[in-house]
Amino acid sequence: MSMERGSFAARHDFDALPLSPDVDVRCAQFSEIATLSEMARRLVPGVQIGKVELARYFTLDPQSILTFSRKGKLVGGMAFLFLNDRGHDALLLDEICLTAPETRYLASANEDVAAIYIWAIAATGRGIAGLGKAAAHLRQIRFRGADCYAQPSTVAGRDIMRATGFAPVPSFQPDLWCYERPWHRQPMRMPGAMIQSRSFADARY
């Protein structure tokens, strides 16, 4: 996971990030894939995900790429790999190619998502405020059972991980960080998250 350098001083659990009214977050359209790919290459050092790869996984699962817009202008995007049980194991064992993962490791539309890998985040200016709505996207029923994983590749990315409740986890995968969903923790600390989840999921996206 890579991120443009910027300030992210406020500390919030990923699932408790505010829903900024300034940034519109929605599932990407196919016509936006090339622009998102170019933005990622420009903002994220060493990014290895090109428009062909993005388009392939978008076609497999249109919910896997989000756009962040402000006043009608594209200010960022976020891409995920939704892993099944095999994919979750392969991630922890470093047996998955994260730049070109095999589809057998990805959850199909009728399969529970076992783990969410944050493939990339790219944002300019206030686009980072879209993270709250991106987290709400991941509170839909299909994704609620899945913890989130990422590999920060920049200092700014690592700062965001720390600020949103991610922590390094033991694995064979180098520098893998995990965010455990609040409802998986003992004791349960965020009863309000389920209410917010339902209300957001019911809204037009």
PDB file of C-alpha atoms in Angstrom:
ATOM      1  CA  MET A   1       0.000   0.000   0.000  1.00  0.00           C
ATOM      2  CA  SER A   2       1.402   3.327  -1.011  1.00  0.00           C
ATOM      3  CA  MET A   3       0.308   6.827  -0.248  1.00  0.00           C
ATOM      4  CA  GLU A   4       1.218  10.334  -1.220  1.00  0.00           C
ATOM      5  CA  ARG A   5       3.120  12.092   1.561  1.00  0.00           C
ATOM      6  CA  GLY A   6       0.897  14.370   3.608  1.00  0.00           C
ATOM      7  CA  SER A   7      -0.208  15.099   7.123  1.00  0.00           C
ATOM      8  CA  PHE A   8      -2.513  12.643   8.862  1.00  0.00           C
ATOM      9  CA  ALA A   9      -2.107  13.669  12.456  1.00  0.00           C
ATOM     10  CA  ALA A  10      -5.556  12.766  13.788  1.00  0.00           C
ATOM     11  CA  ARG A  11      -5.770   9.230  15.130  1.00  0.00           C
ATOM     12  CA  HIS A  12      -8.972   7.334  14.440  1.00  0.00           C
ATOM     13  CA  ASP A  13      -9.787   3.667  14.227  1.00  0.00           C
ATOM     14  CA  PHE A  14     -10.221   2.894  10.506  1.00  0.00           C
ATOM     15  CA  ASP A  15     -13.886   2.009  11.080  1.00  0.00           C
ATOM     16  CA  ALA A  16     -14.420   5.213  13.078  1.00  0.00           C
ATOM     17  CA  LEU A  17     -13.039   7.670  10.519  1.00  0.00           C
ATOM     18  CA  PRO A  18     -15.459  10.561   9.878  1.00  0.00           C
ATOM     19  CA  LEU A  19     -17.555  10.553   6.707  1.00  0.00           C
ATOM     20  CA  SER A  20     -16.354  13.776   5.101  1.00  0.00           C
ATOM     21  CA  PRO A  21     -19.129  15.636   3.260  1.00  0.00           C
ATOM     22  CA  ASP A  22     -16.480  17.285   1.044  1.00  0.00           C
ATOM     23  CA  VAL A  23     -15.354  14.100  -0.696  1.00  0.00           C
ATOM     24  CA  ASP A  24     -17.631  11.852  -2.741  1.00  0.00           C
ATOM     25  CA  VAL A  25     -16.601   8.187  -2.716  1.00  0.00           C
ATOM     26  CA  ARG A  26     -18.120   5.660  -5.098  1.00  0.00           C
ATOM     27  CA  CYS A  27     -17.277   2.572  -7.094  1.00  0.00           C
ATOM     28  CA  ALA A  28     -15.170   3.441 -10.134  1.00  0.00           C
ATOM     29  CA  GLN A  29     -16.432   3.340 -13.691  1.00  0.00           C
ATOM     30  CA  PHE A  30     -14.478   1.484 -16.349  1.00  0.00           C
ATOM     31  CA  SER A  31     -13.827   4.745 -18.198  1.00  0.00           C
ATOM     32  CA  GLU A  32     -11.913   6.050 -15.142  1.00  0.00           C
ATOM     33  CA  ILE A  33      -9.433   3.163 -14.891  1.00  0.00           C
ATOM     34  CA  ALA A  34      -6.755   4.710 -17.122  1.00  0.00           C
ATOM     35  CA  THR A  35      -6.903   8.019 -15.199  1.00  0.00           C
ATOM     36  CA  LEU A  36      -6.681   6.207 -11.852  1.00  0.00           C
ATOM     37  CA  SER A  37      -3.703   4.190 -13.082  1.00  0.00           C
ATOM     38  CA  GLU A  38      -1.916   7.355 -14.219  1.00  0.00           C
ATOM     39  CA  MET A  39      -2.658   9.025 -10.867  1.00  0.00           C
ATOM     40  CA  ALA A  40      -1.208   6.048  -8.986  1.00  0.00           C
ATOM     41  CA  ARG A  41       1.964   6.098 -11.106  1.00  0.00           C
ATOM     42  CA  ARG A  42       2.358   9.838 -10.518  1.00  0.00           C
ATOM     43  CA  LEU A  43       1.696   9.836  -6.765  1.00  0.00           C
ATOM     44  CA  VAL A  44       2.984   6.491  -5.577  1.00  0.00           C
ATOM     45  CA  PRO A  45       6.701   5.732  -5.928  1.00  0.00           C
ATOM     46  CA  GLY A  46       7.445   2.357  -7.485  1.00  0.00           C
ATOM     47  CA  VAL A  47       3.816   1.448  -8.180  1.00  0.00           C
ATOM     48  CA  GLN A  48       3.625  -1.758 -10.224  1.00  0.00           C
ATOM     49  CA  ILE A  49      -0.091  -1.923 -10.973  1.00  0.00           C
ATOM     50  CA  GLY A  50      -0.823  -0.742 -14.508  1.00  0.00           C
ATOM     51  CA  LYS A  51      -4.118   0.038 -16.199  1.00  0.00           C
ATOM     52  CA  VAL A  52      -4.332  -3.454 -17.736  1.00  0.00           C
ATOM     53  CA  GLU A  53      -4.118  -5.084 -14.288  1.00  0.00           C
ATOM     54  CA  LEU A  54      -6.540  -2.570 -12.781  1.00  0.00           C
ATOM     55  CA  ALA A  55      -9.011  -3.127 -15.609  1.00  0.00           C
ATOM     56  CA  ARG A  56      -8.769  -6.899 -15.223  1.00  0.00           C
ATOM     57  CA  TYR A  57      -9.608  -6.894 -11.525  1.00  0.00           C
ATOM     58  CA  PHE A  58     -12.231  -4.187 -11.943  1.00  0.00           C
ATOM     59  CA  THR A  59     -13.976  -6.428 -14.494  1.00  0.00           C
ATOM     60  CA  LEU A  60     -13.827  -9.353 -12.043  1.00  0.00           C
ATOM     61  CA  ASP A  61     -15.162  -7.269  -9.156  1.00  0.00           C
ATOM     62  CA  PRO A  62     -16.407  -3.693  -9.768  1.00  0.00           C
ATOM     63  CA  GLN A  63     -16.516  -3.073  -6.005  1.00  0.00           C
ATOM     64  CA  SER A  64     -12.738  -3.464  -5.777  1.00  0.00           C
ATOM     65  CA  ILE A  65     -11.875   0.060  -6.971  1.00  0.00           C
ATOM     66  CA  LEU A  66     -13.208   3.294  -5.474  1.00  0.00           C
ATOM     67  CA  THR A  67     -12.851   6.870  -6.692  1.00  0.00           C
ATOM     68  CA  PHE A  68     -12.572   9.939  -4.466  1.00  0.00           C
ATOM     69  CA  SER A  69     -13.964  13.153  -5.971  1.00  0.00           C
ATOM     70  CA  ARG A  70     -14.255  16.704  -4.669  1.00  0.00           C
ATOM     71  CA  LYS A  71     -16.458  19.284  -6.404  1.00  0.00           C
ATOM     72  CA  GLY A  72     -16.640  16.988  -9.411  1.00  0.00           C
ATOM     73  CA  LYS A  73     -12.863  16.608  -9.724  1.00  0.00           C
ATOM     74  CA  LEU A  74     -11.124  13.254  -9.254  1.00  0.00           C
ATOM     75  CA  VAL A  75      -8.807  13.613  -6.243  1.00  0.00           C
ATOM     76  CA  GLY A  76      -7.944  10.009  -5.505  1.00  0.00           C
ATOM     77  CA  GLY A  77      -8.720   6.347  -5.599  1.00  0.00           C
ATOM     78  CA  MET A  78      -8.365   3.147  -3.625  1.00  0.00           C
ATOM     79  CA  ALA A  79      -8.027  -0.428  -4.849  1.00  0.00           C
ATOM     80  CA  PHE A  80      -8.564  -3.682  -2.948  1.00  0.00           C
ATOM     81  CA  LEU A  81      -8.030  -7.390  -3.393  1.00  0.00           C
ATOM     82  CA  PHE A  82     -10.931  -9.291  -1.845  1.00  0.00           C
ATOM     83  CA  LEU A  83      -9.392 -12.602  -0.809  1.00  0.00           C
ATOM     84  CA  ASN A  84     -11.076 -15.934  -0.096  1.00  0.00           C
ATOM     85  CA  ASP A  85      -9.794 -18.362   2.568  1.00  0.00           C
ATOM     86  CA  ARG A  86      -7.106 -19.691   0.207  1.00  0.00           C
ATOM     87  CA  GLY A  87      -6.031 -16.176  -0.613  1.00  0.00           C
ATOM     88  CA  HIS A  88      -5.883 -15.206   3.068  1.00  0.00           C
ATOM     89  CA  ASP A  89      -3.581 -18.167   3.806  1.00  0.00           C
ATOM     90  CA  ALA A  90      -1.459 -17.416   0.739  1.00  0.00           C
ATOM     91  CA  LEU A  91      -1.077 -13.792   1.842  1.00  0.00           C
ATOM     92  CA  LEU A  92       0.217 -14.758   5.286  1.00  0.00           C
ATOM     93  CA  LEU A  93       2.516 -17.424   3.843  1.00  0.00           C
ATOM     94  CA  ASP A  94       3.887 -15.125   1.094  1.00  0.00           C
ATOM     95  CA  GLU A  95       2.588 -17.493  -1.577  1.00  0.00           C
ATOM     96  CA  ILE A  96       0.592 -14.922  -3.558  1.00  0.00           C
ATOM     97  CA  CYS A  97       1.917 -12.531  -6.189  1.00  0.00           C
ATOM     98  CA  LEU A  98       0.361  -9.274  -5.023  1.00  0.00           C
ATOM     99  CA  THR A  99       1.084  -7.419  -8.261  1.00  0.00           C
ATOM    100  CA  ALA A 100      -0.711 -10.080 -10.339  1.00  0.00           C
ATOM    101  CA  PRO A 101      -2.666 -12.380  -8.001  1.00  0.00           C
ATOM    102  CA  GLU A 102      -4.205 -15.548  -9.360  1.00  0.00           C
ATOM    103  CA  THR A 103      -7.985 -15.391  -9.501  1.00  0.00           C
ATOM    104  CA  ARG A 104      -8.285 -18.625  -7.468  1.00  0.00           C
ATOM    105  CA  TYR A 105      -7.227 -16.571  -4.442  1.00  0.00           C
ATOM    106  CA  LEU A 106      -9.958 -13.962  -4.961  1.00  0.00           C
ATOM    107  CA  ALA A 107     -13.455 -14.186  -3.489  1.00  0.00           C
ATOM    108  CA  SER A 108     -16.208 -14.512  -6.059  1.00  0.00           C
ATOM    109  CA  ALA A 109     -19.383 -12.454  -5.790  1.00  0.00           C
ATOM    110  CA  ASN A 110     -21.218 -15.318  -4.019  1.00  0.00           C
ATOM    111  CA  GLU A 111     -18.342 -16.156  -1.670  1.00  0.00           C
ATOM    112  CA  ASP A 112     -17.566 -14.626   1.716  1.00  0.00           C
ATOM    113  CA  VAL A 113     -14.565 -12.292   1.692  1.00  0.00           C
ATOM    114  CA  ALA A 114     -12.037 -13.726   4.164  1.00  0.00           C
ATOM    115  CA  ALA A 115      -9.503 -10.872   4.047  1.00  0.00           C
ATOM    116  CA  ILE A 116      -9.185  -7.480   2.375  1.00  0.00           C
ATOM    117  CA  TYR A 117      -5.799  -6.480   0.999  1.00  0.00           C
ATOM    118  CA  ILE A 118      -5.493  -2.750   0.378  1.00  0.00           C
ATOM    119  CA  TRP A 119      -3.740  -2.814  -2.978  1.00  0.00           C
ATOM    120  CA  ALA A 120      -3.154   0.916  -3.355  1.00  0.00           C
ATOM    121  CA  ILE A 121      -4.255   4.334  -2.182  1.00  0.00           C
ATOM    122  CA  ALA A 122      -3.518   7.468  -4.189  1.00  0.00           C
ATOM    123  CA  ALA A 123      -4.890  10.856  -3.192  1.00  0.00           C
ATOM    124  CA  THR A 124      -4.127  14.522  -3.713  1.00  0.00           C
ATOM    125  CA  GLY A 125      -4.809  17.385  -1.318  1.00  0.00           C
ATOM    126  CA  ARG A 126      -7.915  16.778   0.767  1.00  0.00           C
ATOM    127  CA  GLY A 127      -8.660  13.551  -1.077  1.00  0.00           C
ATOM    128  CA  ILE A 128      -7.380  11.601   1.937  1.00  0.00           C
ATOM    129  CA  ALA A 129     -10.597  12.637   3.709  1.00  0.00           C
ATOM    130  CA  GLY A 130     -12.325  10.040   1.512  1.00  0.00           C
ATOM    131  CA  LEU A 131     -10.883   7.244   3.653  1.00  0.00           C
ATOM    132  CA  GLY A 132     -13.847   7.429   6.022  1.00  0.00           C
ATOM    133  CA  LYS A 133     -16.346   6.656   3.269  1.00  0.00           C
ATOM    134  CA  ALA A 134     -14.007   3.989   1.874  1.00  0.00           C
ATOM    135  CA  ALA A 135     -14.054   2.322   5.313  1.00  0.00           C
ATOM    136  CA  ALA A 136     -17.848   2.531   5.279  1.00  0.00           C
ATOM    137  CA  HIS A 137     -17.840   0.775   1.877  1.00  0.00           C
ATOM    138  CA  LEU A 138     -15.981  -2.079   3.587  1.00  0.00           C
ATOM    139  CA  ARG A 139     -18.669  -2.345   6.287  1.00  0.00           C
ATOM    140  CA  GLN A 140     -21.177  -3.776   3.815  1.00  0.00           C
ATOM    141  CA  ILE A 141     -22.306  -7.291   4.722  1.00  0.00           C
ATOM    142  CA  ARG A 142     -20.071  -8.894   2.102  1.00  0.00           C
ATOM    143  CA  PHE A 143     -16.918  -7.443   3.662  1.00  0.00           C
ATOM    144  CA  ARG A 144     -17.734  -7.170   7.351  1.00  0.00           C
ATOM    145  CA  GLY A 145     -16.140 -10.474   8.339  1.00  0.00           C
ATOM    146  CA  ALA A 146     -12.786  -9.596   6.755  1.00  0.00           C
ATOM    147  CA  ASP A 147      -9.852  -7.939   8.503  1.00  0.00           C
ATOM    148  CA  CYS A 148      -7.811  -5.518   6.381  1.00  0.00           C
ATOM    149  CA  TYR A 149      -4.166  -5.939   5.399  1.00  0.00           C
ATOM    150  CA  ALA A 150      -1.641  -3.644   3.749  1.00  0.00           C
ATOM    151  CA  GLN A 151       2.077  -3.236   3.117  1.00  0.00           C
ATOM    152  CA  PRO A 152       3.036   0.429   3.512  1.00  0.00           C
ATOM    153  CA  SER A 153       5.754   1.303   1.026  1.00  0.00           C
ATOM    154  CA  THR A 154       6.269   4.953   1.989  1.00  0.00           C
ATOM    155  CA  VAL A 155       6.755   6.850   5.238  1.00  0.00           C
ATOM    156  CA  ALA A 156       3.417   8.577   4.689  1.00  0.00           C
ATOM    157  CA  GLY A 157       1.707   5.232   4.122  1.00  0.00           C
ATOM    158  CA  ARG A 158       3.166   3.857   7.344  1.00  0.00           C
ATOM    159  CA  ASP A 159       1.975   6.968   9.221  1.00  0.00           C
ATOM    160  CA  ILE A 160      -1.554   6.426   7.937  1.00  0.00           C
ATOM    161  CA  MET A 161      -1.446   2.769   8.976  1.00  0.00           C
ATOM    162  CA  ARG A 162      -0.456   3.711  12.525  1.00  0.00           C
ATOM    163  CA  ALA A 163      -3.030   6.506  12.695  1.00  0.00           C
ATOM    164  CA  THR A 164      -5.921   4.237  11.661  1.00  0.00           C
ATOM    165  CA  GLY A 165      -5.316   1.239  13.922  1.00  0.00           C
ATOM    166  CA  PHE A 166      -3.168  -0.998  11.703  1.00  0.00           C
ATOM    167  CA  ALA A 167      -0.254  -2.847  13.299  1.00  0.00           C
ATOM    168  CA  PRO A 168       2.494  -5.168  11.967  1.00  0.00           C
ATOM    169  CA  VAL A 169       1.562  -8.846  12.167  1.00  0.00           C
ATOM    170  CA  PRO A 170       3.747 -11.970  12.190  1.00  0.00           C
ATOM    171  CA  SER A 171       3.741 -13.532   8.728  1.00  0.00           C
ATOM    172  CA  PHE A 172       6.051 -14.765   6.006  1.00  0.00           C
ATOM    173  CA  GLN A 173       4.885 -11.785   3.929  1.00  0.00           C
ATOM    174  CA  PRO A 174       7.396  -8.940   4.424  1.00  0.00           C
ATOM    175  CA  ASP A 175       6.186  -5.899   6.403  1.00  0.00           C
ATOM    176  CA  LEU A 176       2.537  -6.962   6.497  1.00  0.00           C
ATOM    177  CA  TRP A 177       0.216  -4.814   8.608  1.00  0.00           C
ATOM    178  CA  CYS A 178      -3.272  -5.782   9.759  1.00  0.00           C
ATOM    179  CA  TYR A 179      -6.318  -3.878  10.913  1.00  0.00           C
ATOM    180  CA  GLU A 180      -8.557  -6.093  13.023  1.00  0.00           C
ATOM    181  CA  ARG A 181     -12.212  -5.144  12.695  1.00  0.00           C
ATOM    182  CA  PRO A 182     -13.669  -3.832  15.971  1.00  0.00           C
ATOM    183  CA  TRP A 183     -16.348  -6.550  16.120  1.00  0.00           C
ATOM    184  CA  HIS A 184     -13.608  -9.228  16.053  1.00  0.00           C
ATOM    185  CA  ARG A 185     -11.979  -7.822  19.171  1.00  0.00           C
ATOM    186  CA  GLN A 186     -12.713  -8.689  22.767  1.00  0.00           C
ATOM    187  CA  PRO A 187     -14.454  -6.887  24.282  1.00  0.00           C
ATOM    188  CA  MET A 188     -16.505  -5.313  21.496  1.00  0.00           C
ATOM    189  CA  ARG A 189     -15.734  -1.624  21.554  1.00  0.00           C
ATOM    190  CA  MET A 190     -17.801  -0.081  18.778  1.00  0.00           C
ATOM    191  CA  PRO A 191     -21.512  -0.931  18.964  1.00  0.00           C
ATOM    192  CA  GLY A 192     -22.281   2.152  16.870  1.00  0.00           C
ATOM    193  CA  ALA A 193     -20.405   0.817  13.855  1.00  0.00           C
ATOM    194  CA  MET A 194     -23.170  -1.634  12.933  1.00  0.00           C
ATOM    195  CA  ILE A 195     -25.805   1.111  12.899  1.00  0.00           C
ATOM    196  CA  GLN A 196     -23.607   3.319  10.742  1.00  0.00           C
ATOM    197  CA  SER A 197     -22.880   0.373   8.452  1.00  0.00           C
ATOM    198  CA  ARG A 198     -26.537  -0.304   7.724  1.00  0.00           C
ATOM    199  CA  SER A 199     -27.389   3.320   7.116  1.00  0.00           C
ATOM    200  CA  PHE A 200     -24.453   3.775   4.706  1.00  0.00           C
ATOM    201  CA  ALA A 201     -25.106   0.539   2.845  1.00  0.00           C
ATOM    202  CA  ASP A 202     -28.729   1.580   2.288  1.00  0.00           C
ATOM    203  CA  ALA A 203     -27.683   4.889   0.744  1.00  0.00           C
ATOM    204  CA  ARG A 204     -27.136   5.204  -2.990  1.00  0.00           C
ATOM    205  CA  TYR A 205     -23.436   4.756  -3.665  1.00  0.00           C
TER     206      TYR A 205
END
